[in-house]
Coordinates of C-alpha atoms and ligand atoms in Angstrom, one line a residue:
M283 CA 24.9 -44.6 15.0
V284 CA 22.9 -41.7 16.4
A285 CA 19.2 -41.0 16.3
V286 CA 17.9 -38.3 13.9
K287 CA 16.9 -36.1 16.8
E288 CA 20.2 -36.4 18.5
A289 CA 22.1 -35.8 15.2
L290 CA 20.1 -32.6 14.6
H291 CA 20.6 -31.4 18.1
R292 CA 24.4 -31.9 17.8
I293 CA 24.5 -30.2 14.4
L294 CA 22.6 -27.1 15.4
E295 CA 24.6 -26.8 18.5
H296 CA 27.8 -26.5 16.4
V297 CA 26.5 -24.4 13.6
P298 CA 27.1 -20.7 14.1
R299 CA 24.9 -17.8 13.1
L300 CA 26.9 -15.7 10.6
G301 CA 27.9 -12.0 10.9
K302 CA 25.9 -9.0 9.6
E303 CA 26.1 -7.1 6.4
R304 CA 24.5 -3.9 5.2
L305 CA 22.2 -4.1 2.2
N306 CA 20.2 -1.8 0.1
I307 CA 16.6 -2.5 1.1
L308 CA 15.8 -3.4 -2.5
E309 CA 18.1 -6.3 -2.1
S310 CA 17.0 -7.4 1.3
S311 CA 13.7 -9.2 0.6
G312 CA 13.7 -12.7 2.2
R313 CA 16.7 -11.8 4.4
V314 CA 16.8 -11.8 8.2
L315 CA 17.0 -8.4 9.8
A316 CA 20.0 -8.1 12.1
E317 CA 18.9 -4.9 14.0
D318 CA 15.8 -3.4 15.5
I319 CA 14.4 -0.6 13.4
I320 CA 13.3 2.6 15.2
S321 CA 11.4 5.3 13.5
S322 CA 12.8 8.7 14.1
G323 CA 9.6 10.5 13.2
N324 CA 5.9 10.2 13.0
I325 CA 4.1 8.5 10.1
P326 CA 2.2 10.3 8.7
P327 CA 4.4 13.2 9.7
W328 CA 1.4 15.6 9.9
D329 CA -2.4 15.6 10.1
N330 CA -3.7 15.2 6.6
S331 CA -6.9 14.7 4.7
A332 CA -8.3 11.3 4.1
M333 CA -10.7 12.6 1.4
D334 CA -11.0 15.0 -1.4
G335 CA -13.3 17.8 -0.1
Y336 CA -13.2 20.9 2.1
A337 CA -11.1 21.5 5.2
V338 CA -13.4 23.5 7.5
C339 CA -13.8 24.7 11.1
W340 CA -16.4 22.4 12.6
R341 CA -18.2 25.3 14.4
D342 CA -19.1 26.8 11.0
I343 CA -20.8 23.7 9.7
Q344 CA -22.2 22.0 12.8
K345 CA -25.8 22.9 11.9
A346 CA -25.5 22.4 8.1
S347 CA -28.2 20.3 6.3
L348 CA -29.5 19.8 2.8
E349 CA -32.2 22.4 3.4
K350 CA -29.9 24.9 5.2
P351 CA -26.4 24.4 3.8
A352 CA -23.5 26.3 5.4
M353 CA -21.9 28.8 3.0
L354 CA -18.1 29.1 3.3
K355 CA -15.6 31.2 1.4
V356 CA -13.0 29.1 -0.4
V357 CA -9.6 30.7 0.2
A358 CA -7.3 28.2 -1.3
D359 CA -7.0 25.0 -3.3
L360 CA -4.7 22.4 -1.8
P361 CA -3.4 19.5 -3.8
A362 CA -1.5 16.7 -2.1
G363 CA 2.1 17.8 -1.6
K364 CA 1.3 21.5 -1.0
I365 CA 0.8 23.3 2.3
F366 CA -1.5 26.2 3.2
N367 CA 0.7 28.9 4.7
G368 CA -2.1 30.9 6.3
R369 CA -4.6 30.1 9.0
L370 CA -8.3 29.4 8.3
S371 CA -10.6 32.0 9.8
P372 CA -14.2 31.5 10.7
G373 CA -16.4 31.3 7.7
Q374 CA -13.6 30.1 5.4
A375 CA -12.8 26.7 3.8
V376 CA -9.9 25.3 1.9
R377 CA -10.5 22.9 -1.0
I378 CA -8.3 19.9 -0.1
M379 CA -7.2 16.7 -1.8
T380 CA -6.5 13.4 -0.2
G381 CA -3.1 13.4 1.6
A382 CA -2.7 17.2 1.7
P383 CA -1.8 18.6 5.2
I384 CA -4.7 20.0 7.2
P385 CA -4.5 23.8 7.2
R386 CA -4.0 25.5 10.6
G387 CA -7.4 26.5 12.0
A388 CA -9.3 23.7 10.3
D389 CA -10.4 20.7 12.4
T390 CA -12.7 18.7 10.0
V391 CA -12.9 17.6 6.4
V392 CA -16.2 17.4 4.6
Q393 CA -16.0 15.0 1.6
A394 CA -16.6 16.5 -1.8
E395 CA -19.8 14.4 -2.4
D396 CA -21.5 16.4 0.5
T397 CA -20.7 19.8 -1.0
E398 CA -21.3 22.0 -4.0
K399 CA -19.0 24.7 -5.4
S400 CA -20.6 27.9 -6.5
G401 CA -18.1 30.5 -7.5
E402 CA -15.9 31.5 -4.6
W403 CA -18.2 29.7 -2.2
A404 CA -18.7 26.2 -1.1
K405 CA -22.1 24.9 0.0
I406 CA -21.8 22.3 2.8
F407 CA -24.8 20.0 3.1
V408 CA -23.9 17.8 6.0
A409 CA -22.3 18.2 9.4
P410 CA -19.9 15.3 10.0
K411 CA -18.5 14.7 13.5
K412 CA -15.7 17.1 14.6
G413 CA -12.4 15.7 13.3
K414 CA -13.9 13.6 10.6
N415 CA -11.8 12.5 7.6
I416 CA -8.5 13.5 9.1
R417 CA -5.6 11.1 9.3
R418 CA -3.6 12.0 12.4
A419 CA 0.1 12.5 12.6
G420 CA 1.7 9.3 14.0
E421 CA -1.5 7.2 13.6
D422 CA 0.5 4.7 11.6
V423 CA 3.9 4.9 13.4
K424 CA 4.9 7.1 16.3
A425 CA 8.3 8.7 16.6
E426 CA 10.8 6.5 18.5
E427 CA 8.5 3.5 18.0
R428 CA 10.2 0.1 17.1
V429 CA 8.7 -0.7 13.7
L430 CA 10.6 -3.9 13.0
E431 CA 12.3 -6.3 15.3
E432 CA 15.7 -8.0 14.8
G433 CA 15.1 -11.6 13.5
T434 CA 12.2 -10.5 11.2
V435 CA 12.3 -12.2 7.7
L436 CA 11.8 -9.3 5.4
R437 CA 8.8 -9.3 3.2
P438 CA 7.5 -6.6 0.8
A439 CA 5.5 -4.8 3.5
H440 CA 8.6 -4.5 5.6
I441 CA 10.5 -3.0 2.7
G442 CA 7.7 -0.5 2.2
M443 CA 7.9 0.4 5.9
L444 CA 11.7 0.8 5.8
A445 CA 11.3 3.2 2.8
S446 CA 8.6 5.2 4.5
I447 CA 10.9 6.0 7.4
K448 CA 13.7 6.9 5.0
R449 CA 15.9 3.8 5.7
S450 CA 17.6 2.9 2.4
F451 CA 20.1 0.5 4.0
V452 CA 19.6 -2.2 6.6
S453 CA 21.7 -4.7 8.5
V454 CA 20.9 -8.3 7.8
Y455 CA 22.6 -11.6 8.5
Q456 CA 24.9 -12.9 5.9
R457 CA 24.0 -15.9 3.7
P458 CA 26.3 -18.8 4.1
R459 CA 28.5 -19.8 1.1
V460 CA 28.0 -23.5 0.8
A461 CA 30.7 -25.5 -1.2
I462 CA 29.3 -28.6 -2.9
L463 CA 31.7 -31.5 -3.7
S464 CA 30.6 -34.7 -5.5
T465 CA 32.9 -37.7 -5.2
G466 CA 33.3 -40.8 -7.3
D467 CA 35.2 -42.1 -10.3
E468 CA 32.0 -42.9 -12.0
L469 CA 30.8 -39.3 -12.2
L470 CA 30.6 -37.1 -15.3
E471 CA 29.6 -33.5 -15.6
I472 CA 26.5 -32.7 -17.5
D473 CA 28.3 -31.5 -20.6
E474 CA 31.0 -34.1 -20.8
P475 CA 30.8 -36.8 -23.5
W476 CA 29.2 -40.1 -22.5
E477 CA 31.5 -42.9 -21.4
E478 CA 30.5 -46.5 -20.7
G479 CA 30.1 -47.2 -17.0
K480 CA 29.6 -43.6 -16.0
I481 CA 26.7 -41.6 -14.6
I482 CA 26.0 -37.9 -14.4
N483 CA 26.8 -36.0 -11.3
S484 CA 23.1 -35.3 -10.6
N485 CA 23.7 -34.7 -6.9
G486 CA 25.9 -31.8 -7.6
Y487 CA 23.0 -30.0 -9.4
A488 CA 20.3 -31.1 -7.0
L489 CA 22.4 -29.8 -4.1
V490 CA 23.0 -26.5 -5.7
A491 CA 19.3 -26.1 -6.1
Q492 CA 18.6 -27.2 -2.6
V493 CA 21.1 -24.7 -1.2
A494 CA 19.7 -21.9 -3.3
E495 CA 16.2 -22.7 -2.3
C496 CA 16.8 -22.2 1.3
G497 CA 18.8 -19.0 0.8
G498 CA 22.4 -20.2 0.8
I499 CA 25.0 -19.3 -1.8
P500 CA 26.0 -22.5 -3.6
L501 CA 29.6 -22.9 -4.8
Q502 CA 30.1 -25.8 -7.2
L503 CA 33.4 -27.6 -6.6
G504 CA 32.6 -30.2 -9.2
I505 CA 33.8 -33.8 -8.9
A506 CA 36.6 -35.3 -6.9
K507 CA 37.9 -38.7 -8.1
D508 CA 38.2 -41.5 -5.6
R509 CA 41.8 -40.7 -4.9
R510 CA 43.3 -39.4 -1.7
E511 CA 45.1 -36.4 -3.2
D512 CA 42.2 -35.2 -5.3
L513 CA 39.8 -35.6 -2.4
L514 CA 42.1 -33.9 0.0
T515 CA 42.8 -30.9 -2.2
K516 CA 39.1 -30.3 -3.0
I517 CA 37.9 -30.8 0.6
Q518 CA 40.5 -28.3 1.7
Q519 CA 39.3 -25.9 -0.9
G520 CA 35.7 -26.5 0.2
L521 CA 36.7 -25.6 3.8
L522 CA 37.3 -22.0 2.6
A523 CA 33.6 -21.6 2.3
D524 CA 31.2 -21.3 5.3
V525 CA 29.9 -24.8 5.0
L526 CA 31.1 -27.9 3.0
V527 CA 28.7 -30.5 1.7
T528 CA 30.2 -33.6 0.1
S529 CA 28.2 -36.5 -1.5
G530 CA 29.3 -40.1 -1.8
G531 CA 32.2 -42.0 -0.5
V532 CA 31.1 -42.3 3.1
S533 CA 29.9 -45.9 3.2
V534 CA 32.1 -48.9 3.7
G535 CA 33.1 -49.8 0.1
D536 CA 36.8 -50.1 -1.0
Y537 CA 36.7 -46.7 -2.7
D538 CA 34.8 -44.8 0.0
L539 CA 37.8 -42.7 0.9
V540 CA 36.0 -39.6 2.3
K541 CA 35.8 -41.1 5.7
G542 CA 39.5 -41.8 6.1
I543 CA 40.4 -38.3 4.9
L544 CA 37.9 -36.6 7.3
Q545 CA 39.3 -38.6 10.2
K546 CA 42.8 -37.3 9.4
L547 CA 41.6 -33.7 9.0
G548 CA 39.8 -33.5 12.4
K549 CA 37.3 -35.1 14.7
M550 CA 33.9 -35.9 13.2
N551 CA 30.9 -35.8 15.5
F552 CA 29.1 -38.8 14.1
W553 CA 29.2 -41.1 11.0
K554 CA 25.9 -42.7 10.8
V555 CA 22.3 -41.7 11.5
A556 CA 19.4 -44.1 12.2
M557 CA 17.4 -43.1 9.2
R558 CA 16.4 -44.4 5.8
P559 CA 17.2 -43.2 3.3
G560 CA 20.5 -41.7 4.3
Q561 CA 22.1 -43.8 6.9
P562 CA 25.7 -43.2 6.2
L563 CA 26.0 -39.5 6.9
A564 CA 28.8 -37.7 8.7
F565 CA 29.0 -34.4 10.4
G566 CA 31.8 -32.5 12.0
V567 CA 33.4 -29.1 12.4
I568 CA 36.8 -29.0 10.6
S569 CA 39.0 -25.9 10.6
G570 CA 36.0 -24.2 12.2
K571 CA 33.7 -25.0 9.3
P572 CA 30.6 -27.3 9.5
L573 CA 31.1 -30.3 7.1
F574 CA 28.4 -32.6 6.0
A575 CA 29.4 -35.8 4.3
L576 CA 26.2 -37.0 2.6
P577 CA 25.6 -40.4 1.1
G578 CA 26.0 -40.8 -2.6
N579 CA 22.6 -42.2 -3.6
P580 CA 20.6 -39.4 -5.1
V581 CA 17.5 -39.8 -2.9
S582 CA 19.7 -40.2 0.3
S583 CA 21.6 -37.1 -0.6
M584 CA 18.5 -35.0 -1.0
V585 CA 16.6 -36.4 2.0
S586 CA 19.6 -36.0 4.3
F587 CA 20.1 -32.5 3.0
E588 CA 16.5 -31.7 3.9
Q589 CA 16.9 -33.1 7.4
F590 CA 20.2 -31.6 8.4
V591 CA 21.8 -29.2 6.0
R592 CA 18.7 -27.0 5.3
P593 CA 18.0 -26.1 8.9
S594 CA 21.7 -25.4 9.4
I595 CA 21.8 -23.0 6.5
L596 CA 18.7 -21.3 7.8
K597 CA 20.2 -21.0 11.2
M598 CA 23.5 -19.5 9.8
A599 CA 21.5 -16.9 7.9
G600 CA 19.8 -15.8 11.1
H601 CA 16.4 -17.6 10.8
R602 CA 14.7 -18.6 13.9
N603 CA 12.2 -21.0 12.3
L604 CA 14.3 -23.7 10.8
F605 CA 11.8 -26.4 9.8
R606 CA 9.3 -27.0 7.1
P607 CA 5.6 -27.3 8.1
T608 CA 4.2 -30.8 8.8
L609 CA 0.7 -31.9 8.3
R610 CA -1.3 -35.0 9.3
A611 CA -2.5 -37.2 6.4
V612 CA -4.4 -40.4 6.1
L613 CA -2.4 -43.2 4.6
R614 CA -3.8 -44.8 1.4
E615 CA -1.8 -48.0 1.6
D616 CA 0.0 -50.2 4.1
I617 CA 3.7 -49.5 4.6
E618 CA 6.0 -52.0 6.1
K619 CA 9.4 -51.1 7.4
K620 CA 12.4 -52.2 9.4
G621 CA 12.4 -51.2 13.1
G622 CA 15.2 -49.1 14.6
Y623 CA 15.3 -46.5 11.8
I624 CA 13.2 -43.4 11.1
H625 CA 11.9 -43.7 7.5
F626 CA 11.2 -40.8 5.3
I627 CA 8.9 -42.0 2.6
R628 CA 8.3 -39.9 -0.5
C629 CA 4.6 -39.3 -1.0
R630 CA 2.0 -37.6 -3.1
L631 CA -0.8 -35.7 -1.3
F632 CA -4.5 -35.3 -2.0
A633 CA -6.9 -32.9 -0.5
E634 CA -10.2 -34.7 0.0
G635 CA -12.9 -32.9 1.8
K636 CA -11.4 -31.7 5.1
K637 CA -8.7 -34.4 5.1
I638 CA -5.4 -34.8 3.3
H639 CA -4.5 -38.2 2.0
A640 CA -1.1 -39.6 1.3
S641 CA 0.2 -42.3 -1.0
T642 CA 3.7 -43.4 -1.7
T643 CA 5.4 -42.4 -4.9
G644 CA 6.2 -46.1 -5.7
D645 CA 9.6 -47.7 -5.5
Q646 CA 11.4 -46.1 -2.5
G647 CA 14.9 -47.2 -3.5
S648 CA 17.5 -44.6 -2.6
G649 CA 18.7 -44.5 -6.2
I650 CA 15.2 -43.8 -7.6
L651 CA 15.3 -40.1 -8.2
S652 CA 11.9 -40.1 -9.9
S653 CA 10.4 -41.0 -6.5
M654 CA 11.7 -37.6 -5.3
V655 CA 10.5 -35.9 -8.4
K656 CA 6.9 -37.0 -7.7
A657 CA 7.1 -36.3 -4.0
Q658 CA 5.1 -33.5 -2.5
G659 CA 6.0 -34.6 1.0
L660 CA 7.9 -37.0 3.2
I661 CA 5.9 -39.4 5.4
V662 CA 7.8 -39.7 8.7
L663 CA 7.6 -43.2 10.2
P664 CA 9.3 -43.4 13.6
G665 CA 12.0 -45.9 14.5
D666 CA 9.9 -48.2 16.7
K667 CA 7.2 -48.6 14.0
T668 CA 7.3 -51.6 11.7
L669 CA 3.9 -51.3 10.0
A670 CA 1.7 -48.4 9.1
R671 CA -1.8 -49.4 7.9
A672 CA -4.0 -47.8 5.3
G673 CA -6.4 -45.4 7.0
E674 CA -3.9 -44.5 9.7
E675 CA -2.9 -40.9 10.2
V676 CA 0.7 -40.1 9.7
T677 CA 2.9 -37.0 9.9
V678 CA 4.1 -35.6 6.6
I679 CA 6.8 -33.0 6.0
L680 CA 5.5 -30.7 3.3
L681 CA 8.1 -30.4 0.6
D682 CA 6.0 -28.7 -2.1
P683 CA 5.2 -25.1 -1.0
T684 CA 2.6 -24.8 -3.8
F685 CA 0.6 -27.8 -2.5
F686 CA -2.0 -25.4 -0.9
H687 CA -2.1 -23.1 -4.0
S688 CA -4.9 -23.4 -6.4
P689 CA -5.8 -22.4 -10.0
K690 CA -9.0 -20.6 -9.0
P691 CA -9.4 -18.2 -6.1
P692 CA -10.8 -20.4 -3.3
H693 CA -12.0 -17.4 -1.3
L694 CA -14.3 -16.3 -4.1
S695 CA -16.0 -19.6 -4.9
Ligands
AMP20 P1 28.7 -44.0 -2.8 O1 28.2 -43.6 -1.5 O2 29.9 -43.1 -3.2 O3 29.1 -45.5 -2.8 O4 27.6 -43.8 -3.9 C1 26.4 -44.6 -3.8 C2 25.7 -44.5 -5.1 O5 25.3 -43.2 -5.4 C3 26.4 -45.0 -6.3 O6 25.5 -45.8 -7.1 C4 26.9 -43.8 -7.0 O7 27.0 -44.0 -8.3 C5 25.7 -42.9 -6.7 N1 26.3 -41.5 -6.7 C6 27.3 -41.1 -6.0 N2 27.6 -39.8 -6.2 C7 26.6 -39.3 -7.1 C8 26.3 -38.1 -7.7 N3 27.1 -37.0 -7.4 N4 25.3 -38.0 -8.5 C9 24.5 -39.1 -8.8 N5 24.8 -40.3 -8.2 C10 25.8 -40.4 -7.4
MG21 MG1 31.5 -43.4 -4.5

């Protein structure tokens, strides 16, 4: 039996980062950039107006005031997207819209509110600082500048930046294809007719969702019966994917055949982890593919996926930050536990004043899927601890990413 920390260390040591693929930027949101992005040009590419108004030579307006406005001859009208081919001479102005390139000869823009048009002339009532209201070429991004770094998780602003430098394709890390195999004679698929003594293969579905949630590509292999040939065929099929996750059949019952088959196929790294739920859990690299044999109990399967498979999928997809956030919470009840095992206890969370409080979701049996349904987090109780008391602060892994969301805008209250 290995400790959780040791198990995680061994797993991540063996799990490779996948290769790269090129994607259209519109499909790259949430993916991990596999290259540095260098801008070939300036953004903005040229000096342009930050206001609607008049582009002028500052010398002509430096003494302008309400009482003594400067009078300039308007020689052109410049909407955004058009350029002024000539050069501004002293005494002239160009009517300019936000975003239009600054005409040669102009060095300042006076905003429309401080001017008045009268026929071919513009009256300028103020004298802003020289260079005012001009957005400089390269003030956002300079040519040859690195705008995005390899390893960045792409968000909408990054996509906008890529577009603004004319990059329609980028190199990102591949998402792992994760084969999911449920094992057990007692299992039925969701749409099969009921039979006495059977249960639905709920792990198969929860695991698909867990894989998808962290960015892997789930491949449903369905159910393998507790028979050597069926298990062997389906496990070999699963090893064609990037990762294989099985559930069930790894404890010590008469029909727990997964262990025996894996031992024949290759060398597993470990078979048991000192945690609850989820103690029977095997990991190994077989035919070059990471294989996780998770326990069959629904909660154990989900919790061990959280601990070990999720960070592995994230690592394979190029992520650097592999772990969910944790927070400190005040326990609302005493919790007793066995020594020697880390316990992951499903809990609900309550924000009270400046503190967060945690209470268990009730029965913590590893078959009680509803305890997982209610859980917003997992309280982590270390192996050496046998009692945590109400009022004590504990570490909680935050499972529910919406926990800090709220129905009203908290910044506007
Ligand atoms: P096992 O580890 O195969 O002995 O399974 C332990 C418990 O988990 C048994 O009660 C199984 O019925 C249950 N179980 C195993 N696989 C699944 C599954 N895919 N979906 C739901 N429950 C399962
Ligand atoms: Mg079984």
